[in-house]
PDB file of C-alpha atoms in Angstrom:
ATOM      1  CA  ARG P   1      -4.681 -15.684   9.104  1.00  0.00           C
ATOM      2  CA  GLN P   2      -4.067 -15.341  12.803  1.00  0.00           C
ATOM      3  CA  SER P   3      -6.285 -18.341  13.540  1.00  0.00           C
ATOM      4  CA  LEU P   4      -4.184 -20.380  11.099  1.00  0.00           C
ATOM      5  CA  GLU P   5      -0.971 -19.282  12.826  1.00  0.00           C
ATOM      6  CA  ASP P   6      -2.467 -20.063  16.242  1.00  0.00           C
ATOM      7  CA  GLY P   7      -3.040 -23.685  15.224  1.00  0.00           C
ATOM      8  CA  ARG P   8      -6.830 -23.728  15.473  1.00  0.00           C
ATOM      9  CA  PHE P   9      -7.062 -26.169  12.561  1.00  0.00           C
ATOM     10  CA  ASP P  10      -6.461 -29.785  13.608  1.00  0.00           C
ATOM     11  CA  PRO P  11      -3.772 -31.384  11.369  1.00  0.00           C
ATOM     12  CA  GLU P  12      -5.648 -34.675  11.644  1.00  0.00           C
ATOM     13  CA  GLU P  13      -8.580 -33.114   9.802  1.00  0.00           C
ATOM     14  CA  TRP P  14      -6.928 -30.381   7.771  1.00  0.00           C
ATOM     15  CA  SER P  15      -4.177 -30.760   5.174  1.00  0.00           C
ATOM     16  CA  ASN P  16      -1.248 -28.326   5.273  1.00  0.00           C
ATOM     17  CA  ALA P  17      -2.022 -27.455   8.902  1.00  0.00           C
ATOM     18  CA  LYS P  18       1.096 -28.923  10.567  1.00  0.00           C
ATOM     19  CA  ASN P  19       3.677 -26.528  12.050  1.00  0.00           C
ATOM     20  CA  PRO P  20       1.229 -23.604  11.833  1.00  0.00           C
ATOM     21  CA  SER P  21       3.488 -20.978  13.386  1.00  0.00           C
ATOM     22  CA  LYS P  22       6.167 -21.733  10.796  1.00  0.00           C
ATOM     23  CA  LYS P  23       3.791 -21.928   7.861  1.00  0.00           C
ATOM     24  CA  PHE P  24       1.522 -19.006   8.670  1.00  0.00           C
ATOM     25  CA  GLY P  25       3.689 -16.823  10.896  1.00  0.00           C
ATOM     26  CA  LEU P  26       4.388 -13.609   9.007  1.00  0.00           C
ATOM     27  CA  LYS P  27       7.830 -13.004   7.523  1.00  0.00           C
ATOM     28  CA  LYS P  28       8.457  -9.315   8.255  1.00  0.00           C
ATOM     29  CA  PHE P  29      10.988  -6.857   6.831  1.00  0.00           C
ATOM     30  CA  THR P  30      11.451  -3.228   7.855  1.00  0.00           C
ATOM     31  CA  THR P  31      12.027  -0.707   5.042  1.00  0.00           C
ATOM     32  CA  PRO P  32      12.864   3.028   5.119  1.00  0.00           C
ATOM     33  CA  SER P  33       9.178   3.892   4.639  1.00  0.00           C
ATOM     34  CA  THR P  34       7.942   1.511   7.353  1.00  0.00           C
ATOM     35  CA  GLY P  35       6.313   3.475  10.161  1.00  0.00           C
ATOM     36  CA  LEU P  36       5.666   6.678   8.222  1.00  0.00           C
ATOM     37  CA  ARG P  37       2.312   8.152   9.176  1.00  0.00           C
ATOM     38  CA  ILE P  38      -0.310   9.382   6.723  1.00  0.00           C
ATOM     39  CA  LYS P  39      -3.562  11.281   6.893  1.00  0.00           C
ATOM     40  CA  GLY P  40      -5.920  12.534   4.199  1.00  0.00           C
ATOM     41  CA  LEU P  41      -7.486  15.960   3.652  1.00  0.00           C
ATOM     42  CA  CYS P  42     -10.312  16.635   1.202  1.00  0.00           C
ATOM     43  CA  ILE P  43      -9.871  19.795  -0.907  1.00  0.00           C
ATOM     44  CA  ARG P  44     -12.861  21.405  -2.584  1.00  0.00           C
ATOM     45  CA  PRO P  45     -13.145  20.708  -6.358  1.00  0.00           C
ATOM     46  CA  ASN P  46     -11.172  22.702  -8.958  1.00  0.00           C
ATOM     47  CA  PHE P  47      -8.549  23.888  -6.506  1.00  0.00           C
ATOM     48  CA  ALA P  48      -5.945  26.234  -8.031  1.00  0.00           C
ATOM     49  CA  ILE P  49      -2.424  27.069  -6.784  1.00  0.00           C
ATOM     50  CA  PRO P  50      -1.805  30.804  -6.072  1.00  0.00           C
ATOM     51  CA  LYS P  51       1.143  32.037  -8.133  1.00  0.00           C
ATOM     52  CA  GLY P  52       2.345  34.657  -5.649  1.00  0.00           C
ATOM     53  CA  GLY P  53       5.423  36.803  -6.090  1.00  0.00           C
ATOM     54  CA  THR P  54       5.640  40.559  -6.638  1.00  0.00           C
ATOM     55  CA  GLY P  55       4.765  40.861 -10.342  1.00  0.00           C
ATOM     56  CA  SER P  56       1.566  42.127 -11.917  1.00  0.00           C
ATOM     57  CA  ASP P  57       0.190  38.579 -12.014  1.00  0.00           C
ATOM     58  CA  ALA P  58       0.937  37.851  -8.349  1.00  0.00           C
ATOM     59  CA  ASN P  59      -2.728  37.204  -7.663  1.00  0.00           C
ATOM     60  CA  ALA P  60      -3.138  34.819 -10.598  1.00  0.00           C
ATOM     61  CA  LYS P  61      -3.789  31.145  -9.944  1.00  0.00           C
ATOM     62  CA  HIS P  62      -2.550  28.012 -11.645  1.00  0.00           C
ATOM     63  CA  GLN P  63      -5.288  25.448 -12.222  1.00  0.00           C
ATOM     64  CA  LEU P  64      -4.295  21.873 -11.373  1.00  0.00           C
ATOM     65  CA  GLU P  65      -4.585  19.264 -14.116  1.00  0.00           C
ATOM     66  CA  ASN P  66      -6.898  16.576 -12.800  1.00  0.00           C
ATOM     67  CA  ARG P  67      -4.984  13.698 -14.403  1.00  0.00           C
ATOM     68  CA  TYR P  68      -1.643  14.433 -12.704  1.00  0.00           C
ATOM     69  CA  ASN P  69      -0.113  13.961  -9.268  1.00  0.00           C
ATOM     70  CA  TYR P  70       1.184  17.119  -7.602  1.00  0.00           C
ATOM     71  CA  SER P  71       3.544  17.571  -4.681  1.00  0.00           C
ATOM     72  CA  LEU P  72       3.571  20.946  -2.907  1.00  0.00           C
ATOM     73  CA  GLU P  73       6.162  21.798  -0.259  1.00  0.00           C
ATOM     74  CA  SER P  74       5.414  24.036   2.709  1.00  0.00           C
ATOM     75  CA  ALA P  75       7.122  27.284   3.667  1.00  0.00           C
ATOM     76  CA  THR P  76       8.125  25.624   6.944  1.00  0.00           C
ATOM     77  CA  LYS P  77      11.255  23.470   6.515  1.00  0.00           C
ATOM     78  CA  GLY P  78      12.068  22.003   9.944  1.00  0.00           C
ATOM     79  CA  ASP P  79      12.271  18.295  10.722  1.00  0.00           C
ATOM     80  CA  THR P  80       8.975  18.415  12.621  1.00  0.00           C
ATOM     81  CA  ASP P  81       7.028  21.108  10.748  1.00  0.00           C
ATOM     82  CA  ALA P  82       7.860  20.617   7.044  1.00  0.00           C
ATOM     83  CA  LEU P  83       4.846  19.418   5.066  1.00  0.00           C
ATOM     84  CA  ASN P  84       4.501  17.911   1.622  1.00  0.00           C
ATOM     85  CA  LEU P  85       0.975  17.880   0.161  1.00  0.00           C
ATOM     86  CA  ILE P  86       0.483  15.054  -2.339  1.00  0.00           C
ATOM     87  CA  PHE P  87      -2.484  15.706  -4.631  1.00  0.00           C
ATOM     88  CA  LEU P  88      -3.860  12.522  -6.173  1.00  0.00           C
ATOM     89  CA  PRO P  89      -5.344  12.412  -9.707  1.00  0.00           C
ATOM     90  CA  GLN P  90      -9.068  12.972 -10.049  1.00  0.00           C
ATOM     91  CA  LYS P  91     -11.166  11.775 -12.973  1.00  0.00           C
ATOM     92  CA  ASN P  92     -14.080  14.125 -12.445  1.00  0.00           C
ATOM     93  CA  PRO P  93     -13.458  17.238 -10.308  1.00  0.00           C
ATOM     94  CA  ASN P  94     -17.171  17.916  -9.946  1.00  0.00           C
ATOM     95  CA  ALA P  95     -18.026  14.456  -8.625  1.00  0.00           C
ATOM     96  CA  GLY P  96     -17.994  13.599  -4.953  1.00  0.00           C
ATOM     97  CA  MET P  97     -16.675  15.878  -2.226  1.00  0.00           C
ATOM     98  CA  GLY P  98     -13.435  17.092  -3.816  1.00  0.00           C
ATOM     99  CA  ARG P  99      -9.825  16.135  -4.404  1.00  0.00           C
ATOM    100  CA  THR P 100      -7.902  14.009  -1.923  1.00  0.00           C
ATOM    101  CA  VAL P 101      -4.607  15.302  -0.529  1.00  0.00           C
ATOM    102  CA  ASN P 102      -2.302  12.932   1.358  1.00  0.00           C
ATOM    103  CA  ILE P 103      -0.049  14.252   4.120  1.00  0.00           C
ATOM    104  CA  CYS P 104       2.769  11.783   4.845  1.00  0.00           C
ATOM    105  CA  THR P 105       5.306  12.498   7.592  1.00  0.00           C
ATOM    106  CA  MET P 106       7.705  10.954  10.073  1.00  0.00           C
ATOM    107  CA  PRO P 107       6.054   9.741  13.312  1.00  0.00           C
ATOM    108  CA  GLY P 108       7.482  12.644  15.333  1.00  0.00           C
ATOM    109  CA  HIS P 109       5.951  15.380  13.159  1.00  0.00           C
ATOM    110  CA  ASP P 110       3.929  18.203  14.710  1.00  0.00           C
ATOM    111  CA  ILE P 111       0.628  17.142  13.130  1.00  0.00           C
ATOM    112  CA  TRP P 112       0.562  14.077  15.397  1.00  0.00           C
ATOM    113  CA  ASP P 113       1.167  16.192  18.509  1.00  0.00           C
ATOM    114  CA  THR P 114      -2.253  16.877  20.035  1.00  0.00           C
ATOM    115  CA  ASN P 115      -0.782  19.773  22.007  1.00  0.00           C
ATOM    116  CA  LYS P 116      -0.115  21.573  18.705  1.00  0.00           C
ATOM    117  CA  LEU P 117      -2.984  20.256  16.586  1.00  0.00           C
ATOM    118  CA  ARG P 118      -5.788  19.713  19.044  1.00  0.00           C
ATOM    119  CA  ASN P 119      -8.374  17.066  18.287  1.00  0.00           C
ATOM    120  CA  ASP P 120     -11.107  18.705  20.360  1.00  0.00           C
ATOM    121  CA  ASP P 121     -11.290  22.272  18.994  1.00  0.00           C
ATOM    122  CA  GLY P 122     -13.270  21.659  15.802  1.00  0.00           C
ATOM    123  CA  GLY P 123     -10.157  21.775  13.613  1.00  0.00           C
ATOM    124  CA  ARG P 124      -9.231  25.401  14.365  1.00  0.00           C
ATOM    125  CA  SER P 125      -5.651  24.627  15.409  1.00  0.00           C
ATOM    126  CA  ALA P 126      -5.214  22.361  12.375  1.00  0.00           C
ATOM    127  CA  LYS P 127      -6.319  25.134  10.003  1.00  0.00           C
ATOM    128  CA  ALA P 128      -4.020  27.640  11.735  1.00  0.00           C
ATOM    129  CA  TYR P 129      -1.113  25.218  11.371  1.00  0.00           C
ATOM    130  CA  PHE P 130      -1.722  24.828   7.619  1.00  0.00           C
ATOM    131  CA  GLN P 131      -2.140  28.595   7.209  1.00  0.00           C
ATOM    132  CA  LYS P 132       1.355  29.033   8.635  1.00  0.00           C
ATOM    133  CA  ALA P 133       2.807  26.250   6.480  1.00  0.00           C
ATOM    134  CA  PHE P 134       1.117  27.430   3.255  1.00  0.00           C
ATOM    135  CA  PRO P 135       0.476  31.169   3.776  1.00  0.00           C
ATOM    136  CA  ARG P 136      -0.572  31.899   0.175  1.00  0.00           C
ATOM    137  CA  PHE P 137      -3.483  29.463   0.237  1.00  0.00           C
ATOM    138  CA  ASP P 138      -6.958  30.594   1.188  1.00  0.00           C
ATOM    139  CA  TRP P 139      -7.756  27.668   3.469  1.00  0.00           C
ATOM    140  CA  ASP P 140     -11.205  29.105   4.285  1.00  0.00           C
ATOM    141  CA  GLU P 141     -12.069  28.800   0.603  1.00  0.00           C
ATOM    142  CA  ILE P 142     -10.628  25.394  -0.271  1.00  0.00           C
ATOM    143  CA  VAL P 143     -11.355  23.307   2.881  1.00  0.00           C
ATOM    144  CA  SER P 144     -14.691  23.224   4.675  1.00  0.00           C
ATOM    145  CA  GLU P 145     -14.999  23.636   8.448  1.00  0.00           C
ATOM    146  CA  ASP P 146     -16.431  20.121   8.718  1.00  0.00           C
ATOM    147  CA  GLU P 147     -13.389  18.737   6.901  1.00  0.00           C
ATOM    148  CA  TRP P 148     -11.005  20.521   9.279  1.00  0.00           C
ATOM    149  CA  GLU P 149     -12.815  19.004  12.225  1.00  0.00           C
ATOM    150  CA  LEU P 150     -12.699  15.538  10.640  1.00  0.00           C
ATOM    151  CA  PHE P 151      -8.993  15.904   9.842  1.00  0.00           C
ATOM    152  CA  ALA P 152      -8.146  16.918  13.402  1.00  0.00           C
ATOM    153  CA  SER P 153     -10.176  14.149  15.020  1.00  0.00           C
ATOM    154  CA  THR P 154      -8.969  11.206  12.911  1.00  0.00           C
ATOM    155  CA  GLU P 155      -5.853   9.296  13.878  1.00  0.00           C
ATOM    156  CA  GLY P 156      -4.553   8.508  10.392  1.00  0.00           C
ATOM    157  CA  SER P 157      -2.594   5.347   9.668  1.00  0.00           C
ATOM    158  CA  ARG P 158       0.947   3.976   9.526  1.00  0.00           C
ATOM    159  CA  PHE P 159       2.824   2.279   6.727  1.00  0.00           C
ATOM    160  CA  PRO P 160       3.320  -1.404   7.635  1.00  0.00           C
ATOM    161  CA  GLN P 161       6.387  -3.576   7.375  1.00  0.00           C
ATOM    162  CA  CYS P 162       6.792  -5.632   4.228  1.00  0.00           C
ATOM    163  CA  GLN P 163       5.297  -8.965   5.287  1.00  0.00           C
ATOM    164  CA  TYR P 164       3.814 -12.159   3.923  1.00  0.00           C
ATOM    165  CA  SER P 165       2.589 -15.587   4.994  1.00  0.00           C
ATOM    166  CA  PRO P 166       4.800 -18.460   3.699  1.00  0.00           C
ATOM    167  CA  SER P 167       1.797 -20.767   3.288  1.00  0.00           C
ATOM    168  CA  LEU P 168      -1.423 -19.813   1.568  1.00  0.00           C
ATOM    169  CA  TYR P 169      -4.108 -22.320   2.558  1.00  0.00           C
ATOM    170  CA  VAL P 170      -5.425 -25.271   4.543  1.00  0.00           C
ATOM    171  CA  SER P 171      -8.015 -27.742   3.266  1.00  0.00           C
ATOM    172  CA  SER P 172     -10.161 -30.249   5.117  1.00  0.00           C
ATOM    173  CA  LYS P 173      -9.715 -33.878   4.166  1.00  0.00           C
ATOM    174  CA  PRO P 174     -12.480 -35.702   2.227  1.00  0.00           C
ATOM    175  CA  ARG P 175     -14.919 -37.652   4.365  1.00  0.00           C
ATOM    176  CA  ASP P 176     -16.897 -40.815   3.722  1.00  0.00           C
ATOM    177  CA  HIS P 177     -20.577 -40.557   4.582  1.00  0.00           C
ATOM    178  CA  GLU P 178     -23.018 -43.415   3.930  1.00  0.00           C
ATOM    179  CA  GLY P 179     -20.823 -44.813   1.198  1.00  0.00           C
ATOM    180  CA  THR P 180     -20.269 -41.451  -0.495  1.00  0.00           C
ATOM    181  CA  THR P 181     -17.038 -39.491  -0.352  1.00  0.00           C
ATOM    182  CA  THR P 182     -17.674 -35.787   0.165  1.00  0.00           C
ATOM    183  CA  ASP P 183     -15.111 -33.243  -0.912  1.00  0.00           C
ATOM    184  CA  GLY P 184     -13.374 -31.101   1.661  1.00  0.00           C
ATOM    185  CA  THR P 185     -13.492 -27.363   2.234  1.00  0.00           C
ATOM    186  CA  GLY P 186     -10.680 -24.864   2.359  1.00  0.00           C
ATOM    187  CA  VAL P 187      -9.420 -21.670   3.939  1.00  0.00           C
ATOM    188  CA  VAL P 188      -7.287 -19.546   1.621  1.00  0.00           C
ATOM    189  CA  LEU P 189      -5.342 -16.296   2.040  1.00  0.00           C
ATOM    190  CA  ILE P 190      -5.452 -13.505  -0.534  1.00  0.00           C
ATOM    191  CA  GLY P 191      -4.821  -9.748  -0.512  1.00  0.00           C
ATOM    192  CA  ASP P 192      -3.842  -8.120   2.776  1.00  0.00           C
ATOM    193  CA  ALA P 193      -4.414 -11.385   4.639  1.00  0.00           C
ATOM    194  CA  LEU P 194      -1.560 -12.866   2.605  1.00  0.00           C
ATOM    195  CA  HIS P 195       0.787  -9.906   2.142  1.00  0.00           C
ATOM    196  CA  ALA P 196       1.127  -6.256   3.159  1.00  0.00           C
ATOM    197  CA  PHE P 197       3.653  -3.533   2.405  1.00  0.00           C
ATOM    198  CA  PRO P 198       3.959   0.274   2.248  1.00  0.00           C
ATOM    199  CA  PRO P 199       2.309   1.890  -0.807  1.00  0.00           C
ATOM    200  CA  ASP P 200       5.662   2.733  -2.419  1.00  0.00           C
ATOM    201  CA  LEU P 201       4.877   0.931  -5.682  1.00  0.00           C
ATOM    202  CA  GLY P 202       1.101   1.341  -5.705  1.00  0.00           C
ATOM    203  CA  GLN P 203       0.617  -2.420  -6.084  1.00  0.00           C
ATOM    204  CA  GLY P 204      -1.614  -3.215  -3.094  1.00  0.00           C
ATOM    205  CA  VAL P 205      -4.941  -3.487  -4.925  1.00  0.00           C
ATOM    206  CA  ASN P 206      -3.315  -4.882  -8.078  1.00  0.00           C
ATOM    207  CA  SER P 207      -1.649  -7.694  -6.159  1.00  0.00           C
ATOM    208  CA  ALA P 208      -4.953  -8.594  -4.469  1.00  0.00           C
ATOM    209  CA  PHE P 209      -6.629  -8.759  -7.885  1.00  0.00           C
ATOM    210  CA  CYS P 210      -3.832 -11.033  -9.101  1.00  0.00           C
ATOM    211  CA  ASP P 211      -4.309 -13.309  -6.078  1.00  0.00           C
ATOM    212  CA  ALA P 212      -8.006 -13.650  -6.892  1.00  0.00           C
ATOM    213  CA  MET P 213      -7.255 -14.272 -10.568  1.00  0.00           C
ATOM    214  CA  VAL P 214      -4.719 -17.024  -9.834  1.00  0.00           C
ATOM    215  CA  LEU P 215      -7.123 -18.609  -7.336  1.00  0.00           C
ATOM    216  CA  GLY P 216      -9.865 -18.652  -9.968  1.00  0.00           C
ATOM    217  CA  GLU P 217      -7.537 -20.162 -12.557  1.00  0.00           C
ATOM    218  CA  SER P 218      -6.516 -22.871 -10.099  1.00  0.00           C
ATOM    219  CA  PHE P 219     -10.133 -23.869  -9.515  1.00  0.00           C
ATOM    220  CA  GLU P 220     -10.823 -23.856 -13.267  1.00  0.00           C
ATOM    221  CA  GLU P 221      -7.894 -26.187 -13.873  1.00  0.00           C
ATOM    222  CA  ALA P 222      -8.962 -28.485 -11.038  1.00  0.00           C
ATOM    223  CA  ALA P 223     -12.506 -28.579 -12.460  1.00  0.00           C
ATOM    224  CA  SER P 224     -11.164 -29.378 -15.914  1.00  0.00           C
ATOM    225  CA  ASP P 225      -9.069 -32.237 -14.497  1.00  0.00           C
ATOM    226  CA  ALA P 226     -12.123 -33.623 -12.681  1.00  0.00           C
ATOM    227  CA  VAL P 227     -14.216 -33.528 -15.881  1.00  0.00           C
ATOM    228  CA  SER P 228     -11.440 -35.252 -17.849  1.00  0.00           C
ATOM    229  CA  ALA P 229     -11.140 -37.971 -15.205  1.00  0.00           C
ATOM    230  CA  ALA P 230     -14.898 -38.564 -15.285  1.00  0.00           C
ATOM    231  CA  SER P 231     -15.013 -38.753 -19.096  1.00  0.00           C
ATOM    232  CA  THR P 232     -12.230 -41.332 -19.250  1.00  0.00           C
ATOM    233  CA  ALA P 233     -13.747 -43.410 -16.429  1.00  0.00           C
ATOM    234  CA  SER P 234     -10.508 -43.090 -14.494  1.00  0.00           C
ATOM    235  CA  VAL P 235     -10.380 -42.663 -10.751  1.00  0.00           C
ATOM    236  CA  PRO P 236     -11.315 -39.016  -9.973  1.00  0.00           C
ATOM    237  CA  PRO P 237      -9.069 -36.930  -7.717  1.00  0.00           C
ATOM    238  CA  LYS P 238      -9.785 -37.435  -4.042  1.00  0.00           C
ATOM    239  CA  SER P 239     -10.275 -33.748  -3.284  1.00  0.00           C
ATOM    240  CA  PHE P 240     -11.127 -31.149  -5.887  1.00  0.00           C
ATOM    241  CA  VAL P 241     -10.702 -28.308  -3.377  1.00  0.00           C
ATOM    242  CA  ALA P 242      -7.324 -29.518  -2.087  1.00  0.00           C
ATOM    243  CA  ARG P 243      -5.966 -29.871  -5.627  1.00  0.00           C
ATOM    244  CA  ALA P 244      -7.112 -26.344  -6.520  1.00  0.00           C
ATOM    245  CA  LEU P 245      -5.619 -24.779  -3.396  1.00  0.00           C
ATOM    246  CA  ASN P 246      -2.370 -26.712  -3.721  1.00  0.00           C
ATOM    247  CA  SER P 247      -2.094 -25.426  -7.292  1.00  0.00           C
ATOM    248  CA  TYR P 248      -2.814 -21.882  -6.060  1.00  0.00           C
ATOM    249  CA  GLN P 249       0.028 -22.117  -3.549  1.00  0.00           C
ATOM    250  CA  ALA P 250       2.447 -23.541  -6.132  1.00  0.00           C
ATOM    251  CA  LYS P 251       1.719 -20.640  -8.490  1.00  0.00           C
ATOM    252  CA  ASN P 252       1.194 -17.730  -6.136  1.00  0.00           C
ATOM    253  CA  GLY P 253       3.673 -18.545  -3.369  1.00  0.00           C
ATOM    254  CA  PRO P 254       6.760 -17.615  -5.439  1.00  0.00           C
ATOM    255  CA  GLU P 255       4.959 -14.549  -6.814  1.00  0.00           C
ATOM    256  CA  THR P 256       4.179 -13.380  -3.279  1.00  0.00           C
ATOM    257  CA  ARG P 257       7.802 -13.743  -2.153  1.00  0.00           C
ATOM    258  CA  ALA P 258       9.010 -11.862  -5.253  1.00  0.00           C
ATOM    259  CA  LEU P 259       6.458  -9.098  -4.627  1.00  0.00           C
ATOM    260  CA  ILE P 260       7.739  -8.567  -1.094  1.00  0.00           C
ATOM    261  CA  GLU P 261      11.367  -8.521  -2.277  1.00  0.00           C
ATOM    262  CA  LEU P 262      10.410  -5.852  -4.809  1.00  0.00           C
ATOM    263  CA  ALA P 263       8.449  -3.822  -2.262  1.00  0.00           C
ATOM    264  CA  ARG P 264      11.459  -3.754   0.073  1.00  0.00           C
ATOM    265  CA  CYS P 265      13.638  -1.830  -2.385  1.00  0.00           C
ATOM    266  CA  GLY P 266      11.227  -0.334  -4.938  1.00  0.00           C
ATOM    267  CA  ALA P 267      10.889   3.350  -4.039  1.00  0.00           C
ATOM    268  CA  PRO P 268      10.915   3.839  -0.253  1.00  0.00           C
ATOM    269  CA  TYR P 269      12.340   7.390  -0.304  1.00  0.00           C
ATOM    270  CA  GLN P 270       9.736   9.009  -2.560  1.00  0.00           C
ATOM    271  CA  TYR P 271       7.976  10.755   0.348  1.00  0.00           C
ATOM    272  CA  ASN P 272      10.755  13.378   0.645  1.00  0.00           C
ATOM    273  CA  GLN P 273      11.050  13.448   4.425  1.00  0.00           C
ATOM    274  CA  PRO P 274      13.324  16.165   5.909  1.00  0.00           C
ATOM    275  CA  SER P 275      15.279  13.695   8.054  1.00  0.00           C
ATOM    276  CA  LYS P 276      19.015  13.758   7.283  1.00  0.00           C
ATOM    277  CA  MET P 277      19.144   9.962   7.321  1.00  0.00           C
ATOM    278  CA  MET P 278      16.245   9.767   4.855  1.00  0.00           C
ATOM    279  CA  LYS P 279      17.933  12.302   2.566  1.00  0.00           C
ATOM    280  CA  LEU P 280      21.216  10.370   2.695  1.00  0.00           C
ATOM    281  CA  GLY P 281      19.406   7.097   2.061  1.00  0.00           C
ATOM    282  CA  LYS P 282      17.675   8.606  -0.961  1.00  0.00           C
ATOM    283  CA  LYS P 283      21.027   9.614  -2.447  1.00  0.00           C
ATOM    284  CA  PHE P 284      22.377   6.066  -2.069  1.00  0.00           C
ATOM    285  CA  TRP P 285      19.147   4.681  -3.542  1.00  0.00           C
ATOM    286  CA  MET P 286      19.407   7.003  -6.555  1.00  0.00           C
ATOM    287  CA  ALA P 287      23.058   6.044  -7.029  1.00  0.00           C
ATOM    288  CA  ASN P 288      22.067   2.369  -7.013  1.00  0.00           C
ATOM    289  CA  VAL P 289      19.344   3.009  -9.625  1.00  0.00           C
ATOM    290  CA  LEU P 290      21.750   4.935 -11.873  1.00  0.00           C
ATOM    291  CA  LEU P 291      24.455   2.260 -11.535  1.00  0.00           C
ATOM    292  CA  ARG P 292      22.030  -0.516 -12.479  1.00  0.00           C
ATOM    293  CA  LEU P 293      20.752   1.541 -15.414  1.00  0.00           C
ATOM    294  CA  PHE P 294      24.338   2.071 -16.621  1.00  0.00           C
ATOM    295  CA  LEU P 295      25.108  -1.651 -16.319  1.00  0.00           C
ATOM    296  CA  ASN P 296      21.939  -2.452 -18.268  1.00  0.00           C
ATOM    297  CA  LYS P 297      23.053  -0.184 -21.106  1.00  0.00           C
ATOM    298  CA  ALA P 298      26.712  -1.286 -20.993  1.00  0.00           C
ATOM    299  CA  THR P 299      25.859  -5.001 -21.130  1.00  0.00           C
ATOM    300  CA  LEU P 300      23.196  -4.539 -23.838  1.00  0.00           C
ATOM    301  CA  GLY P 301      20.483  -5.768 -21.549  1.00  0.00           C
ATOM    302  CA  LEU P 302      22.320  -8.697 -19.911  1.00  0.00           C
ATOM    303  CA  SER P 303      22.170  -6.864 -16.596  1.00  0.00           C
ATOM    304  CA  PRO P 304      18.519  -6.155 -15.738  1.00  0.00           C
ATOM    305  CA  LYS P 305      17.100  -2.655 -15.375  1.00  0.00           C
ATOM    306  CA  PRO P 306      16.438  -1.284 -11.887  1.00  0.00           C
ATOM    307  CA  ALA P 307      13.292  -2.856 -10.463  1.00  0.00           C
ATOM    308  CA  ILE P 308      11.522   0.498 -10.148  1.00  0.00           C
ATOM    309  CA  LEU P 309      11.876   1.112 -13.903  1.00  0.00           C
ATOM    310  CA  MET P 310      10.477  -2.312 -14.759  1.00  0.00           C
ATOM    311  CA  MET P 311       7.415  -1.491 -12.676  1.00  0.00           C
ATOM    312  CA  MET P 312       6.650   1.683 -14.619  1.00  0.00           C
TER     313      MET P 312
END
């Protein structure tokens, strides 16, 4: 995509290549979840949550259901040391290395401070930090030493801005060669090359699949048009590829813009960060959802449901 934005495709030879910075320069929007940092930790299979307390069953453990998400809060509650472990569903607990846990925090959290969680001590400081945050867990039992070292040494990633490219393709113009017109070629954007956003709605992979599906449908339609033109002895389209890609842009361009609009307001506060501003923003977001839900009921459906509910 960057090469398209930089104007490396000559407009004299490529269709849709004029004004490249305008057509392929990313439209970017910052959301409340933009910039959050995330890192994964692999828990050994069949992990159970210690019940704790002072009763006779204090040492009992609650087995996690593999089909559900779980969110576990730490004993530490400060802005820079509070942790929220997000356990992802797992189809088969005995397959692979274990169950993935996502740790998502603000950029200024302790786990990104290499003075507190060293990246050169084999993961010992990382394990000690988690033992303090979750004192009831037997971290020696549920996380391997190799995994602690890997966790400490990896940088993790950041949630991006909501962004998309206004234009989706360029196509080379047909050329005449020894009396025969050869079709052009094309460069097309799909998936992360076309759009990116935080994982608030869980639609990253789905949207890439949809891009590929629409692209395939566009080529099928262009092929069908070419066959129909040949069977009726009419003049065939000049460029099969250009027609397919133009159709892809006409269909998927509006869908891409709508996807980004949805991603901007879908569920950016779900990560439960301790920041006062994030907590206040979540209250306003919840109020907006409830108001829209009330209007939907009061108008018998004339006012649409909140976007997040339509995604579920």
